[in-house]
Amino acid sequence: MAFTIEVNDHTVVVEMLGDTPLLWAIRESAGLTGTKFGCGKGLCGACTVHVDGRPVRSCSLALSHVGKSKITTIEGLGTQGEKLRAAWIAEQVPQCGYCQSGMIMAALLAEKSKPSDEDIANVMTNLCRCGTYVRIRHAIHRAAEA
């Protein structure tokens, strides 16, 4: 079945079954591999993308439910989140790096003027096997202060 989706302001025609997770359409049809497969159950957050500005675990969203929504992946951020990416590097957040694109996509929502640790904890529900949660929190604070 053919679906037409909008990813990073580009129209992509996807030839996949409707119950295929959005993640695979992004990676295989759009050719964007920054969004990672982690658990396949929507728990870890490595596959986080924005759908109409909201964070969504793309491994658990069926292609047939995307409709005319606007999808943004890590590759489509452009200048959005530059302060966050710079803070990520300054705080040496990445270790293995596998979860980082999903973490940054989730962290963009915590990027407000003065997020508290509680604000950050409420937004950052992704998992990091390397355990860099303290560095992530510091990076979000740094980006908010920049």
PDB file of C-alpha atoms in Angstrom:
ATOM      1  CA  MET A   1       0.000   0.000   0.000  1.00  0.00           C
ATOM      2  CA  ALA A   2       1.250   3.515  -0.743  1.00  0.00           C
ATOM      3  CA  PHE A   3       1.285   6.266   1.869  1.00  0.00           C
ATOM      4  CA  THR A   4       2.429   9.832   1.415  1.00  0.00           C
ATOM      5  CA  ILE A   5       4.032  11.359   4.487  1.00  0.00           C
ATOM      6  CA  GLU A   6       5.773  14.662   5.169  1.00  0.00           C
ATOM      7  CA  VAL A   7       9.193  14.254   6.764  1.00  0.00           C
ATOM      8  CA  ASN A   8      11.401  17.275   7.427  1.00  0.00           C
ATOM      9  CA  ASP A   9       9.347  19.392   4.993  1.00  0.00           C
ATOM     10  CA  HIS A  10       9.756  16.823   2.182  1.00  0.00           C
ATOM     11  CA  THR A  11       7.049  14.609   0.747  1.00  0.00           C
ATOM     12  CA  VAL A  12       7.924  10.924   0.884  1.00  0.00           C
ATOM     13  CA  VAL A  13       5.945   8.163  -0.812  1.00  0.00           C
ATOM     14  CA  VAL A  14       6.108   4.998   1.254  1.00  0.00           C
ATOM     15  CA  GLU A  15       5.273   1.541  -0.122  1.00  0.00           C
ATOM     16  CA  MET A  16       4.658  -0.371   3.100  1.00  0.00           C
ATOM     17  CA  LEU A  17       1.791  -1.984   4.975  1.00  0.00           C
ATOM     18  CA  GLY A  18      -0.304   0.336   7.125  1.00  0.00           C
ATOM     19  CA  ASP A  19       0.688  -1.402  10.348  1.00  0.00           C
ATOM     20  CA  THR A  20       4.387  -0.812   9.663  1.00  0.00           C
ATOM     21  CA  PRO A  21       5.914   1.400  12.367  1.00  0.00           C
ATOM     22  CA  LEU A  22       6.715   4.941  11.251  1.00  0.00           C
ATOM     23  CA  LEU A  23      10.324   4.292  12.262  1.00  0.00           C
ATOM     24  CA  TRP A  24      10.854   1.946   9.310  1.00  0.00           C
ATOM     25  CA  ALA A  25       9.271   4.360   6.847  1.00  0.00           C
ATOM     26  CA  ILE A  26      11.644   7.066   8.066  1.00  0.00           C
ATOM     27  CA  ARG A  27      14.715   4.853   7.883  1.00  0.00           C
ATOM     28  CA  GLU A  28      13.965   2.787   4.786  1.00  0.00           C
ATOM     29  CA  SER A  29      11.800   4.976   2.549  1.00  0.00           C
ATOM     30  CA  ALA A  30      13.027   8.438   3.543  1.00  0.00           C
ATOM     31  CA  GLY A  31      16.618   7.205   4.007  1.00  0.00           C
ATOM     32  CA  LEU A  32      17.035   9.042   7.308  1.00  0.00           C
ATOM     33  CA  THR A  33      18.972   6.880   9.743  1.00  0.00           C
ATOM     34  CA  GLY A  34      19.405   9.292  12.664  1.00  0.00           C
ATOM     35  CA  THR A  35      16.254   7.897  14.261  1.00  0.00           C
ATOM     36  CA  LYS A  36      17.273   4.629  15.912  1.00  0.00           C
ATOM     37  CA  PHE A  37      15.570   1.331  16.691  1.00  0.00           C
ATOM     38  CA  GLY A  38      15.990   0.502  20.362  1.00  0.00           C
ATOM     39  CA  CYS A  39      13.374  -1.656  22.024  1.00  0.00           C
ATOM     40  CA  GLY A  40      10.563  -1.765  19.450  1.00  0.00           C
ATOM     41  CA  LYS A  41       7.980  -1.210  22.200  1.00  0.00           C
ATOM     42  CA  GLY A  42       8.051   2.564  22.660  1.00  0.00           C
ATOM     43  CA  LEU A  43       9.850   2.349  25.984  1.00  0.00           C
ATOM     44  CA  CYS A  44      13.439   3.472  25.431  1.00  0.00           C
ATOM     45  CA  GLY A  45      12.924   6.572  23.269  1.00  0.00           C
ATOM     46  CA  ALA A  46      15.782   6.011  20.790  1.00  0.00           C
ATOM     47  CA  CYS A  47      13.173   6.343  18.039  1.00  0.00           C
ATOM     48  CA  THR A  48      11.720   9.676  19.233  1.00  0.00           C
ATOM     49  CA  VAL A  49      10.639  12.074  16.485  1.00  0.00           C
ATOM     50  CA  HIS A  50       8.267  15.033  16.511  1.00  0.00           C
ATOM     51  CA  VAL A  51       4.840  14.576  14.969  1.00  0.00           C
ATOM     52  CA  ASP A  52       3.148  17.948  14.654  1.00  0.00           C
ATOM     53  CA  GLY A  53       5.578  19.282  17.261  1.00  0.00           C
ATOM     54  CA  ARG A  54       4.954  16.559  19.843  1.00  0.00           C
ATOM     55  CA  PRO A  55       7.475  13.856  20.758  1.00  0.00           C
ATOM     56  CA  VAL A  56       6.352  10.447  19.546  1.00  0.00           C
ATOM     57  CA  ARG A  57       8.017   7.058  19.756  1.00  0.00           C
ATOM     58  CA  SER A  58       8.091   6.190  16.070  1.00  0.00           C
ATOM     59  CA  CYS A  59       8.521   2.452  16.666  1.00  0.00           C
ATOM     60  CA  SER A  60       5.007   2.273  18.076  1.00  0.00           C
ATOM     61  CA  LEU A  61       3.130   4.583  15.690  1.00  0.00           C
ATOM     62  CA  ALA A  62       1.595   2.776  12.723  1.00  0.00           C
ATOM     63  CA  LEU A  63       2.166   4.349   9.344  1.00  0.00           C
ATOM     64  CA  SER A  64      -1.593   4.330   8.733  1.00  0.00           C
ATOM     65  CA  HIS A  65      -2.070   6.682  11.722  1.00  0.00           C
ATOM     66  CA  VAL A  66       0.322   9.367  10.488  1.00  0.00           C
ATOM     67  CA  GLY A  67      -2.078  10.950   7.997  1.00  0.00           C
ATOM     68  CA  LYS A  68      -1.098  14.502   7.024  1.00  0.00           C
ATOM     69  CA  SER A  69       0.982  15.102  10.143  1.00  0.00           C
ATOM     70  CA  LYS A  70       4.329  16.865   9.865  1.00  0.00           C
ATOM     71  CA  ILE A  71       7.185  14.661  11.007  1.00  0.00           C
ATOM     72  CA  THR A  72      10.511  16.088  12.138  1.00  0.00           C
ATOM     73  CA  THR A  73      13.547  13.892  12.717  1.00  0.00           C
ATOM     74  CA  ILE A  74      16.954  14.769  14.138  1.00  0.00           C
ATOM     75  CA  GLU A  75      18.131  15.467  10.582  1.00  0.00           C
ATOM     76  CA  GLY A  76      15.359  18.021  10.089  1.00  0.00           C
ATOM     77  CA  LEU A  77      16.080  20.206  13.084  1.00  0.00           C
ATOM     78  CA  GLY A  78      18.278  22.642  11.196  1.00  0.00           C
ATOM     79  CA  THR A  79      19.088  25.589  13.453  1.00  0.00           C
ATOM     80  CA  GLN A  80      16.421  24.592  15.985  1.00  0.00           C
ATOM     81  CA  GLY A  81      18.156  23.199  19.009  1.00  0.00           C
ATOM     82  CA  GLU A  82      21.629  24.580  18.224  1.00  0.00           C
ATOM     83  CA  LYS A  83      22.101  25.695  21.843  1.00  0.00           C
ATOM     84  CA  LEU A  84      21.068  22.267  23.028  1.00  0.00           C
ATOM     85  CA  ARG A  85      23.463  20.467  20.680  1.00  0.00           C
ATOM     86  CA  ALA A  86      26.322  22.773  21.750  1.00  0.00           C
ATOM     87  CA  ALA A  87      25.519  22.133  25.419  1.00  0.00           C
ATOM     88  CA  TRP A  88      25.364  18.388  24.703  1.00  0.00           C
ATOM     89  CA  ILE A  89      28.950  18.537  23.459  1.00  0.00           C
ATOM     90  CA  ALA A  90      30.173  20.887  26.214  1.00  0.00           C
ATOM     91  CA  GLU A  91      28.764  18.590  28.919  1.00  0.00           C
ATOM     92  CA  GLN A  92      30.164  15.505  27.148  1.00  0.00           C
ATOM     93  CA  VAL A  93      26.767  13.826  27.175  1.00  0.00           C
ATOM     94  CA  PRO A  94      27.321  11.219  24.433  1.00  0.00           C
ATOM     95  CA  GLN A  95      29.138   8.056  25.305  1.00  0.00           C
ATOM     96  CA  CYS A  96      28.050   5.278  22.966  1.00  0.00           C
ATOM     97  CA  GLY A  97      25.737   7.807  21.264  1.00  0.00           C
ATOM     98  CA  TYR A  98      22.996   5.367  20.312  1.00  0.00           C
ATOM     99  CA  CYS A  99      20.195   7.102  22.219  1.00  0.00           C
ATOM    100  CA  GLN A 100      21.342  10.645  21.500  1.00  0.00           C
ATOM    101  CA  SER A 101      19.057  11.574  18.609  1.00  0.00           C
ATOM    102  CA  GLY A 102      16.007  10.490  20.603  1.00  0.00           C
ATOM    103  CA  MET A 103      17.316  12.266  23.693  1.00  0.00           C
ATOM    104  CA  ILE A 104      17.818  15.539  21.820  1.00  0.00           C
ATOM    105  CA  MET A 105      14.370  15.304  20.222  1.00  0.00           C
ATOM    106  CA  ALA A 106      12.830  14.857  23.689  1.00  0.00           C
ATOM    107  CA  ALA A 107      15.062  17.475  25.340  1.00  0.00           C
ATOM    108  CA  LEU A 108      13.976  20.202  22.915  1.00  0.00           C
ATOM    109  CA  LEU A 109      10.701  20.343  24.815  1.00  0.00           C
ATOM    110  CA  ALA A 110      12.488  20.988  28.105  1.00  0.00           C
ATOM    111  CA  GLU A 111      14.348  23.909  26.567  1.00  0.00           C
ATOM    112  CA  LYS A 112      12.513  26.787  28.161  1.00  0.00           C
ATOM    113  CA  SER A 113      13.767  29.834  29.994  1.00  0.00           C
ATOM    114  CA  LYS A 114      14.537  28.196  33.340  1.00  0.00           C
ATOM    115  CA  PRO A 115      13.553  24.513  33.486  1.00  0.00           C
ATOM    116  CA  SER A 116      13.685  22.963  36.922  1.00  0.00           C
ATOM    117  CA  ASP A 117      15.066  19.484  37.470  1.00  0.00           C
ATOM    118  CA  GLU A 118      11.448  18.368  37.809  1.00  0.00           C
ATOM    119  CA  ASP A 119      10.543  19.923  34.433  1.00  0.00           C
ATOM    120  CA  ILE A 120      13.421  18.053  32.848  1.00  0.00           C
ATOM    121  CA  ALA A 121      12.515  14.766  34.533  1.00  0.00           C
ATOM    122  CA  ASN A 122       8.930  15.093  33.284  1.00  0.00           C
ATOM    123  CA  VAL A 123      10.074  15.500  29.674  1.00  0.00           C
ATOM    124  CA  MET A 124      13.091  13.198  29.611  1.00  0.00           C
ATOM    125  CA  THR A 125      11.592   9.729  29.809  1.00  0.00           C
ATOM    126  CA  ASN A 126      14.079   8.194  27.367  1.00  0.00           C
ATOM    127  CA  LEU A 127      16.516   5.521  28.497  1.00  0.00           C
ATOM    128  CA  CYS A 128      20.315   5.734  28.231  1.00  0.00           C
ATOM    129  CA  ARG A 129      22.263   2.508  28.629  1.00  0.00           C
ATOM    130  CA  CYS A 130      25.383   4.508  29.497  1.00  0.00           C
ATOM    131  CA  GLY A 131      23.592   6.331  32.328  1.00  0.00           C
ATOM    132  CA  THR A 132      24.459   9.912  31.354  1.00  0.00           C
ATOM    133  CA  TYR A 133      21.305  11.327  32.937  1.00  0.00           C
ATOM    134  CA  VAL A 134      23.151  13.846  35.126  1.00  0.00           C
ATOM    135  CA  ARG A 135      25.069  15.145  32.100  1.00  0.00           C
ATOM    136  CA  ILE A 136      21.821  15.365  30.131  1.00  0.00           C
ATOM    137  CA  ARG A 137      20.198  17.436  32.867  1.00  0.00           C
ATOM    138  CA  HIS A 138      23.278  19.719  33.034  1.00  0.00           C
ATOM    139  CA  ALA A 139      23.230  20.141  29.241  1.00  0.00           C
ATOM    140  CA  ILE A 140      19.567  21.156  29.261  1.00  0.00           C
ATOM    141  CA  HIS A 141      20.252  23.711  32.017  1.00  0.00           C
ATOM    142  CA  ARG A 142      23.274  25.009  30.059  1.00  0.00           C
ATOM    143  CA  ALA A 143      21.218  25.395  26.876  1.00  0.00           C
ATOM    144  CA  ALA A 144      18.475  27.229  28.740  1.00  0.00           C
ATOM    145  CA  GLU A 145      21.010  29.684  30.177  1.00  0.00           C
ATOM    146  CA  ALA A 146      22.737  30.353  26.835  1.00  0.00           C
TER     147      ALA A 146
END
